[in-house]
XYZ file of N, CA, C and O in Angstrom:
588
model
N 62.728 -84.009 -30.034
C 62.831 -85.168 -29.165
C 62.779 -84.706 -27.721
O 63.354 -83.676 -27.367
N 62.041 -85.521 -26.835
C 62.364 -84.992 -25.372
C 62.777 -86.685 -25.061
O 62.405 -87.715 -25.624
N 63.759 -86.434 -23.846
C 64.246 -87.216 -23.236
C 64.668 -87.405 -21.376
O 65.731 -86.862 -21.074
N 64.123 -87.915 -20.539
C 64.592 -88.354 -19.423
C 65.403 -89.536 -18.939
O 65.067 -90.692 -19.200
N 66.445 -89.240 -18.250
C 67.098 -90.503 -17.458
C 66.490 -91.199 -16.450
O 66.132 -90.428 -15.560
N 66.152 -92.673 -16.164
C 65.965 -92.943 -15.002
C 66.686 -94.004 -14.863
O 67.656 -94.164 -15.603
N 66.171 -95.458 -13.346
C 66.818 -95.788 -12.817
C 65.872 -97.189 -13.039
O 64.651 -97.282 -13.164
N 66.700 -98.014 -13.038
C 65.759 -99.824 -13.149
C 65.606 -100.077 -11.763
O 66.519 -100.183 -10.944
N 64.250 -100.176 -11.534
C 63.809 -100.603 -10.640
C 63.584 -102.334 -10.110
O 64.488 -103.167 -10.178
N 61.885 -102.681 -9.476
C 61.736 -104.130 -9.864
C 61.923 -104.603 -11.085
O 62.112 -103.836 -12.029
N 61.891 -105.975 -11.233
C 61.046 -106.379 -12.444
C 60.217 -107.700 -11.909
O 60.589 -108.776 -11.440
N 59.418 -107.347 -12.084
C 57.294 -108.148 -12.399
C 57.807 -109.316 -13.064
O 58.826 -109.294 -13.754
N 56.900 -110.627 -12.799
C 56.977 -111.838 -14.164
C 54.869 -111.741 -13.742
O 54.302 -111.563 -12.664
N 54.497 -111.879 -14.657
C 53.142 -111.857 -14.455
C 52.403 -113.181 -15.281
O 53.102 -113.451 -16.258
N 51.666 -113.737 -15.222
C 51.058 -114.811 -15.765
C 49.568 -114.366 -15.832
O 48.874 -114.499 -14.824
N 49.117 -113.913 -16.820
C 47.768 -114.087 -16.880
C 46.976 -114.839 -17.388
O 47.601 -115.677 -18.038
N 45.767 -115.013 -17.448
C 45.174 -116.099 -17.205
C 43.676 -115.989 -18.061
O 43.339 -114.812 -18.191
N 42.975 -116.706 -18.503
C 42.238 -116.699 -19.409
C 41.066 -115.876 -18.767
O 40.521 -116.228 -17.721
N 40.679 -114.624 -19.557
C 39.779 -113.952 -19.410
C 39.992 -112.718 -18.844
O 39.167 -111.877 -18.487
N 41.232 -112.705 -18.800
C 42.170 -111.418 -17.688
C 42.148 -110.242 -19.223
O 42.397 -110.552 -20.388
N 41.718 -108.721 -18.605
C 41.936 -107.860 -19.667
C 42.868 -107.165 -19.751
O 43.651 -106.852 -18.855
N 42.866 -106.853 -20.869
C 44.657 -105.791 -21.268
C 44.129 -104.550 -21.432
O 42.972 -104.629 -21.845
N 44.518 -103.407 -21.272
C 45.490 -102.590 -20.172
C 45.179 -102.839 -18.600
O 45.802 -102.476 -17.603
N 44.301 -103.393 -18.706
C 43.192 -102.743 -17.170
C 43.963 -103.920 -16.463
O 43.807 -103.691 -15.264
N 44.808 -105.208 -16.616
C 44.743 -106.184 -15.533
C 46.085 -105.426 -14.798
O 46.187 -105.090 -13.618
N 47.116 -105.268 -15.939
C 48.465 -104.481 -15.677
C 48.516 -103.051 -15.086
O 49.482 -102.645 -14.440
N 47.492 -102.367 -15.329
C 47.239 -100.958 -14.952
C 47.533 -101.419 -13.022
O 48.404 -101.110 -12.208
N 45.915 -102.536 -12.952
C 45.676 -102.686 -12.081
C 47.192 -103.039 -11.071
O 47.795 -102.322 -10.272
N 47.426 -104.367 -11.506
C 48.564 -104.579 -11.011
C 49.702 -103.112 -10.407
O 50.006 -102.668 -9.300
N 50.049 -102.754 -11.860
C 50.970 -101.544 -11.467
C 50.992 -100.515 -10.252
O 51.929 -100.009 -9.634
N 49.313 -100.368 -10.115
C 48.680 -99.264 -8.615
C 49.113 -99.949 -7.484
O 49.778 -99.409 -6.600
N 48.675 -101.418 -7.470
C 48.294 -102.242 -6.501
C 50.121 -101.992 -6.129
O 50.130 -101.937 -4.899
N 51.142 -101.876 -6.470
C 52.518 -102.371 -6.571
C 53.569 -101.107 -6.237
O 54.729 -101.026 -5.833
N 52.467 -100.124 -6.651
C 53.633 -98.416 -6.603
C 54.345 -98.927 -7.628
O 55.572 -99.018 -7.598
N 53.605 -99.302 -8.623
C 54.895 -98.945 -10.276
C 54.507 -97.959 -10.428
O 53.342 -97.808 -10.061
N 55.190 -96.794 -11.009
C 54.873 -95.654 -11.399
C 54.873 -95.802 -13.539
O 54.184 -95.588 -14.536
N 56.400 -96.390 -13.004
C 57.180 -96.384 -15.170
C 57.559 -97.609 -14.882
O 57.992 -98.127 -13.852
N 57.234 -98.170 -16.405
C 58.397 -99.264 -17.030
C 58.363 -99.266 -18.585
O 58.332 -98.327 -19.381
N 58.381 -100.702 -18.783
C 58.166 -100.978 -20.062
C 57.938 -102.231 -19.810
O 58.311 -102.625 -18.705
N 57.133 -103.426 -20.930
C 56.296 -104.444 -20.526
C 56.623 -105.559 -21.888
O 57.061 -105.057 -22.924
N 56.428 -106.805 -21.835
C 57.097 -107.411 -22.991
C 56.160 -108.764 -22.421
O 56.187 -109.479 -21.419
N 55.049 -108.640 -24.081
C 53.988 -110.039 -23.280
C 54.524 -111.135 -24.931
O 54.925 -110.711 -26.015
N 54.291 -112.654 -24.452
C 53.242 -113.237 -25.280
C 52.241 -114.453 -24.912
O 52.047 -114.671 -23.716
N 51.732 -115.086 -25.673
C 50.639 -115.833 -25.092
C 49.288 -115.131 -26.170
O 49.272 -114.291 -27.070
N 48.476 -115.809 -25.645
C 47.143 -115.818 -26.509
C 46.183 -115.172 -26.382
O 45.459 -115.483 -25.437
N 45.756 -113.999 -27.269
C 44.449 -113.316 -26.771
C 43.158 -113.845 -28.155
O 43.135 -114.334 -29.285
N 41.867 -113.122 -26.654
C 41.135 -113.681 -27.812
C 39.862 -112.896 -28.238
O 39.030 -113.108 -29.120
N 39.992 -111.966 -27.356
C 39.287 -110.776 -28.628
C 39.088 -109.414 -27.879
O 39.219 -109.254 -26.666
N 38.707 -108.338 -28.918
C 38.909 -106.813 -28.019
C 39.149 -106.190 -29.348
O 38.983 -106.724 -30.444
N 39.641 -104.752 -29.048
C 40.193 -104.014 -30.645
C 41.275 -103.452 -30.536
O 41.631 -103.335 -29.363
N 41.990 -103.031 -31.316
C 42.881 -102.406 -31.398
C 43.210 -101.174 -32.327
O 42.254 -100.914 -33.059
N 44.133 -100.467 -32.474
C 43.710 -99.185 -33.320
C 44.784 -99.612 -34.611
O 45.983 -99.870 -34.498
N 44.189 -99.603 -35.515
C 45.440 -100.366 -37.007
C 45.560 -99.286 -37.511
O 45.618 -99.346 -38.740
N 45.645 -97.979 -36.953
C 46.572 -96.582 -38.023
C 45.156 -95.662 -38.186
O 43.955 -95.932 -38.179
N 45.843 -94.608 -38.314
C 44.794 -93.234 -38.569
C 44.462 -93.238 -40.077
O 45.160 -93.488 -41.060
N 42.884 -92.800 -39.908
C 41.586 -92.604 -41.424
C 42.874 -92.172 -42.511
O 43.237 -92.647 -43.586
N 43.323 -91.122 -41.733
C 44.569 -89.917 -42.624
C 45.251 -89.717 -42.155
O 45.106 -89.145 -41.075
N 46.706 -90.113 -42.734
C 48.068 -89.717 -42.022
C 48.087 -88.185 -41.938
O 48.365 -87.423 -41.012
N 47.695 -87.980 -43.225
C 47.993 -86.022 -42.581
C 47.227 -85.033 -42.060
O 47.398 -83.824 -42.215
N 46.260 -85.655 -41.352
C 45.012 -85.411 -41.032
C 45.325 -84.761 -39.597
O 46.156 -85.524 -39.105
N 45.108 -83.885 -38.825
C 45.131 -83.363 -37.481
C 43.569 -82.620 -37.156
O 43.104 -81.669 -37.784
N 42.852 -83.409 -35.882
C 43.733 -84.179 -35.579
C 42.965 -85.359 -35.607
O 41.770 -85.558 -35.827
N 44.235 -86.354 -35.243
C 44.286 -87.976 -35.579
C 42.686 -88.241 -35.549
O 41.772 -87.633 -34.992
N 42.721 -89.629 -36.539
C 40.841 -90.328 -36.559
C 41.497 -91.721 -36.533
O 41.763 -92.250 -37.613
N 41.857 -92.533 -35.048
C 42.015 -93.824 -34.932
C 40.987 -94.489 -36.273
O 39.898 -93.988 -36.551
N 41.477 -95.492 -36.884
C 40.855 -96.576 -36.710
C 40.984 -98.267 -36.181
O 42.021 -98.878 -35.924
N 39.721 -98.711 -36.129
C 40.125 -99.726 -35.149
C 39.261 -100.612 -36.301
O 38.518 -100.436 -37.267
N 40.093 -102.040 -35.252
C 39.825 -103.510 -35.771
C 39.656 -104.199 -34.589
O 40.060 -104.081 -33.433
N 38.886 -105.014 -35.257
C 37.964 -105.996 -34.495
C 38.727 -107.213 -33.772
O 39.648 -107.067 -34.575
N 39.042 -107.973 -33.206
C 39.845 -109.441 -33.271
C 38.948 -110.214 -32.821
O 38.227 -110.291 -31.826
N 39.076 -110.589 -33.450
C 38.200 -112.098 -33.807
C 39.091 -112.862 -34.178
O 39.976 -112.711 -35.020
N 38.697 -114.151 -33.167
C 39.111 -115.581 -32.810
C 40.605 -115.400 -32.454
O 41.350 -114.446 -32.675
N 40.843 -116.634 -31.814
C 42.003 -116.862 -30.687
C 43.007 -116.407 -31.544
O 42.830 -116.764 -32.709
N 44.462 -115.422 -31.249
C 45.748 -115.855 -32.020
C 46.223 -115.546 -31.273
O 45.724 -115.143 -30.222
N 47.805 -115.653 -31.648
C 49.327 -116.008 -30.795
C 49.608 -114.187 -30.758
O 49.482 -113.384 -31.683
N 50.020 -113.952 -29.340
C 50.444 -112.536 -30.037
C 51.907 -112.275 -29.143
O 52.246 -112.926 -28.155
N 52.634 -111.193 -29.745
C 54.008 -111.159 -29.344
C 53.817 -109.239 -29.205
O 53.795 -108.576 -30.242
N 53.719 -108.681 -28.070
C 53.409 -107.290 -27.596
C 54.805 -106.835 -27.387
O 55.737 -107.636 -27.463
N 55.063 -105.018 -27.008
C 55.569 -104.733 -25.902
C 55.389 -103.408 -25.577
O 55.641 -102.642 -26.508
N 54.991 -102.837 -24.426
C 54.461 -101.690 -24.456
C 55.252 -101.172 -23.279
O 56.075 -101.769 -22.584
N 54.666 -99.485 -23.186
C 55.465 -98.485 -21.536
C 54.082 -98.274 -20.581
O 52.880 -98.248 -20.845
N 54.682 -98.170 -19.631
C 53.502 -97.650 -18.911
C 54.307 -96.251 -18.055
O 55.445 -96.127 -17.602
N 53.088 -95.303 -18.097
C 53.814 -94.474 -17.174
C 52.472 -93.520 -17.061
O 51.393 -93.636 -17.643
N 52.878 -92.623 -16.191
C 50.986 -92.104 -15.279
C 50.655 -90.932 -16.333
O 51.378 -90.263 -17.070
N 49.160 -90.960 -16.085
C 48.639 -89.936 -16.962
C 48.679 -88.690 -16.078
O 49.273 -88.509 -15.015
N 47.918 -87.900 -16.770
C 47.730 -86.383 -15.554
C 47.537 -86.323 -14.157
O 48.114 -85.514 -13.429
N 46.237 -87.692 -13.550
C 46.464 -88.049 -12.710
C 47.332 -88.938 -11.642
O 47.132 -89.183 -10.452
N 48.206 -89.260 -12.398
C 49.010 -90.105 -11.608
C 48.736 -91.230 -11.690
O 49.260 -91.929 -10.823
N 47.946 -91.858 -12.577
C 47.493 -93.271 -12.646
C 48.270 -93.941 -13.999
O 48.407 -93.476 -15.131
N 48.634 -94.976 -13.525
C 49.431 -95.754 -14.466
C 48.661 -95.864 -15.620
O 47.467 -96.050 -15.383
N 49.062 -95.790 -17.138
C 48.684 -96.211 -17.650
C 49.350 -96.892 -19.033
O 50.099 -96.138 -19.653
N 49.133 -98.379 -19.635
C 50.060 -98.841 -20.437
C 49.500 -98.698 -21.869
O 48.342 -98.889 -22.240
N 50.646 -98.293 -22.640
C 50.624 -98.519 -24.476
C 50.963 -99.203 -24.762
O 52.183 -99.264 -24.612
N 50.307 -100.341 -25.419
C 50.784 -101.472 -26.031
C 50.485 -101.661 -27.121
O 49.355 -101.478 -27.574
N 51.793 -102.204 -27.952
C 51.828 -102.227 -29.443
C 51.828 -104.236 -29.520
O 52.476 -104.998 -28.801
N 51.186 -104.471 -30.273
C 50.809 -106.172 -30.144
C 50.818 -106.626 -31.896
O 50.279 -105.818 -32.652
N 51.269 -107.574 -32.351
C 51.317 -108.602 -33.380
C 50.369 -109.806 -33.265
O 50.710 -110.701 -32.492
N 49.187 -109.935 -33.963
C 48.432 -111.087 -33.466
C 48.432 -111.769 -34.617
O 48.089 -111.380 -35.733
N 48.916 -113.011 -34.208
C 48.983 -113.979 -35.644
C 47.738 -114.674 -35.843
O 47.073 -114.330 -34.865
N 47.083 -115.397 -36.491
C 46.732 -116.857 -36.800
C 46.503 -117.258 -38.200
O 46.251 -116.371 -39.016
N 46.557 -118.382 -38.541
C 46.732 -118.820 -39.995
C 47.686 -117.995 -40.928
O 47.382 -117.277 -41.881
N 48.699 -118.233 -40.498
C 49.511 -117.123 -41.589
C 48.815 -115.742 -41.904
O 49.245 -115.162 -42.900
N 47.450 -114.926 -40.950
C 47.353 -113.694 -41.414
C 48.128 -112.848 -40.081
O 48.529 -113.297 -39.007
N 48.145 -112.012 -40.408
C 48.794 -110.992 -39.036
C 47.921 -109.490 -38.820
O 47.472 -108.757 -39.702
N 47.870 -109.352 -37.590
C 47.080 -107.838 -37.221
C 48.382 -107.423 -36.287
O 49.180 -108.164 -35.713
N 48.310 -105.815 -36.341
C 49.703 -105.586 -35.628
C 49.420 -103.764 -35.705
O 49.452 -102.995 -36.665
N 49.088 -103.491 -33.955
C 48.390 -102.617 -33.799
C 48.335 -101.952 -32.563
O 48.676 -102.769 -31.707
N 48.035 -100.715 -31.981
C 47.543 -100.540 -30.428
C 46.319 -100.858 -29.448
O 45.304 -100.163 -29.490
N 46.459 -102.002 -28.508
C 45.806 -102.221 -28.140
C 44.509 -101.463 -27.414
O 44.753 -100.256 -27.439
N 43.465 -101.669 -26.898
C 42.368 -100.766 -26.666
C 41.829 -101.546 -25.261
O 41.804 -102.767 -25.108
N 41.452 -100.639 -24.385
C 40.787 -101.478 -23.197
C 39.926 -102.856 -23.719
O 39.584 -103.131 -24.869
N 39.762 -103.415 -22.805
C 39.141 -104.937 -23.114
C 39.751 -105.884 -23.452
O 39.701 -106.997 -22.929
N 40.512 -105.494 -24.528
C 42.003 -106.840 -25.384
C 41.419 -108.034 -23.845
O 41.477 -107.811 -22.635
N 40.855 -109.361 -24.668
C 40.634 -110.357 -23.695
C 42.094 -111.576 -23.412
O 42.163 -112.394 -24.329
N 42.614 -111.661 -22.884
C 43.864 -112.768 -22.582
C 42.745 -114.437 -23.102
O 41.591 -114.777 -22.845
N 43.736 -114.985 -23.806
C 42.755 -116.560 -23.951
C 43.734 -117.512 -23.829
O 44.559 -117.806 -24.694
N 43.608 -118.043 -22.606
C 44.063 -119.186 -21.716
C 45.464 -118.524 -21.057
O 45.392 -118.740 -19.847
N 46.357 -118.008 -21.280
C 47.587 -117.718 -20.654
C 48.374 -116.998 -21.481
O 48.594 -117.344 -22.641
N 48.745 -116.184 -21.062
C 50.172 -114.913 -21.613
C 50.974 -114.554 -20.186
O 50.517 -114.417 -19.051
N 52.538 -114.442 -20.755
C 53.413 -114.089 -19.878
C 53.812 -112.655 -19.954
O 53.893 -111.972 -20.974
N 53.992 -112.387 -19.020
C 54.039 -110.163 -19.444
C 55.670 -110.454 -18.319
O 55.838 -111.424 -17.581
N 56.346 -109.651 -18.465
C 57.573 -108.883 -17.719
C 57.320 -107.598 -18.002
O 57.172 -107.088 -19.112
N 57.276 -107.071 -16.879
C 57.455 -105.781 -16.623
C 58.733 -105.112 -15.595
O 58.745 -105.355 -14.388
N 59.600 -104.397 -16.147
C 60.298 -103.901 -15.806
C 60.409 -102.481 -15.621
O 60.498 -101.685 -16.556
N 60.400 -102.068 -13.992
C 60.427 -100.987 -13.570
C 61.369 -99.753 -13.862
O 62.576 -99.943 -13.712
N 60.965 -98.598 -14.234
C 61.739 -97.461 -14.399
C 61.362 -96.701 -13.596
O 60.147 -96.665 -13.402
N 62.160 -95.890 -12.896
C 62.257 -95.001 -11.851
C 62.870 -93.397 -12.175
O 63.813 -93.120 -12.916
N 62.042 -92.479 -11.398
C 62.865 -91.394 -11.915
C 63.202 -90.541 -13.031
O 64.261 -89.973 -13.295
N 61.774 -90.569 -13.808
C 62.102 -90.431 -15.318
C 61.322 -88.758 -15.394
O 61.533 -87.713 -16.010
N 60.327 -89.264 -14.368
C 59.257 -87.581 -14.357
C 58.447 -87.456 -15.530
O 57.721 -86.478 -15.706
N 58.528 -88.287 -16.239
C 57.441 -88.758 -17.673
C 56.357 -88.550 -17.351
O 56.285 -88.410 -16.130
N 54.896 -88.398 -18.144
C 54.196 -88.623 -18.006
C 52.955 -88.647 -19.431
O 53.223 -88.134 -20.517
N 51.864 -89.215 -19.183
C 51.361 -89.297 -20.503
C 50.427 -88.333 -20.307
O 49.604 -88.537 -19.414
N 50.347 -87.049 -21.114
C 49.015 -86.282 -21.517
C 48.684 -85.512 -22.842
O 49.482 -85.196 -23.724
N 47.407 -85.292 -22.796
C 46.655 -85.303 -24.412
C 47.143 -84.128 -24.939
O 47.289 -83.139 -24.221
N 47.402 -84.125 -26.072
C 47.749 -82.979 -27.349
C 46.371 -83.024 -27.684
O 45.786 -84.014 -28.124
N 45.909 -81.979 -27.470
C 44.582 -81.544 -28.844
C 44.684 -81.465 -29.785
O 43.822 -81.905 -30.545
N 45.922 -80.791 -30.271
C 46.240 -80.841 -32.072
C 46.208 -82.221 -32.240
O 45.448 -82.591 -33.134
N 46.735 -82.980 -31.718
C 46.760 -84.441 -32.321
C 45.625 -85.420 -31.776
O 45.895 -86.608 -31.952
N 44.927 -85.269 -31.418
C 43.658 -85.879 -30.117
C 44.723 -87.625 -29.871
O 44.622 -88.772 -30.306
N 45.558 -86.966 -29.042
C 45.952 -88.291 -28.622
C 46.907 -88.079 -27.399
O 47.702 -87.140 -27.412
N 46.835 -88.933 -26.361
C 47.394 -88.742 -25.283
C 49.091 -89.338 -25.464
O 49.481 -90.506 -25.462
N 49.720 -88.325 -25.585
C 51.823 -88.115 -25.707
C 52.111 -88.705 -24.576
O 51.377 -88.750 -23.589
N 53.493 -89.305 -24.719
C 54.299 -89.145 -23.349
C 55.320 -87.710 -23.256
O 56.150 -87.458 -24.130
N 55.133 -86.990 -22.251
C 55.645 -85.591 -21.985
C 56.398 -85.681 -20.711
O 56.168 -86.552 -19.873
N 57.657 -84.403 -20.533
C 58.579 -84.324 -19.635
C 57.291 -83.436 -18.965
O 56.401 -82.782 -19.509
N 57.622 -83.735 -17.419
C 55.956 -83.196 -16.658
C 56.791 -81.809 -16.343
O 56.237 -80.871 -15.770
């Protein structure tokens, strides 16, 4: 386990708006703002993009995402961290539940994720943590690491 302390900073209420994309609208936001860390808690409606629904092979190194498609509008209930990659640029993981008709997808989101008509995000600032996200090769996937 690694672990850092930090400090609560702002907290964000964000409203996005139909056609607004996920990671990239919040990323954006976050630069525009000097967020460095938080953690993020959306819902509201998206309406299409992919997401990664679990690796080819769990025991497989290293990791082979696979992804799913979303197709057509559903309700989704997220909550993800953001905190900077190697470069210092924010970047958020978000884990999302997308309902409709009694089926469910429930997965990591992937650039593009489209917002459809309105979702509410809170983001709440963490300060001071010295976190940061960078790639393991054994695992081809970008960790959060004590920098």
């Amino acid at each position: 386990m690694k672990a850092a302390q930090g400090e609560l900073g702002r907290i964000f209420v964000l409203r996005l708006e139909d056609g607004d994309l996920l990671p990239q609208c919040v990323e954006e936001f976050a630069r525009d703002n000097n967020v460095e860390a938080g953690v993020c808690a959306l819902v509201g409606g998206i309406g299409s993009g992919k997401m990664v629904v679990g690796p080819e092979d769990g025991d497989a190194e290293p990791i082979t995402p696979m992804l799913h498609a979303i197709t057509g509008v559903a309700e989704a209930a997220a909550v993800g961290t953001l905190f900077p990659n190697e470069r210092g640029e924010p970047v958020l993981h978000m884990h999302a539940a997308l309902g409709r008709e009694g089926a469910t997808a429930t997965g990591c989101i992937r650039p593009g994720v489209e917002v459809w008509k309105i979702a509410e995000l809170v983001l709440i600032e963490i300060k001071g943590t010295g976190m940061a996200r960078r790639l393991d090769p054994n695992l081809n996937a970008v960790v959060l690491s004590a920098e």
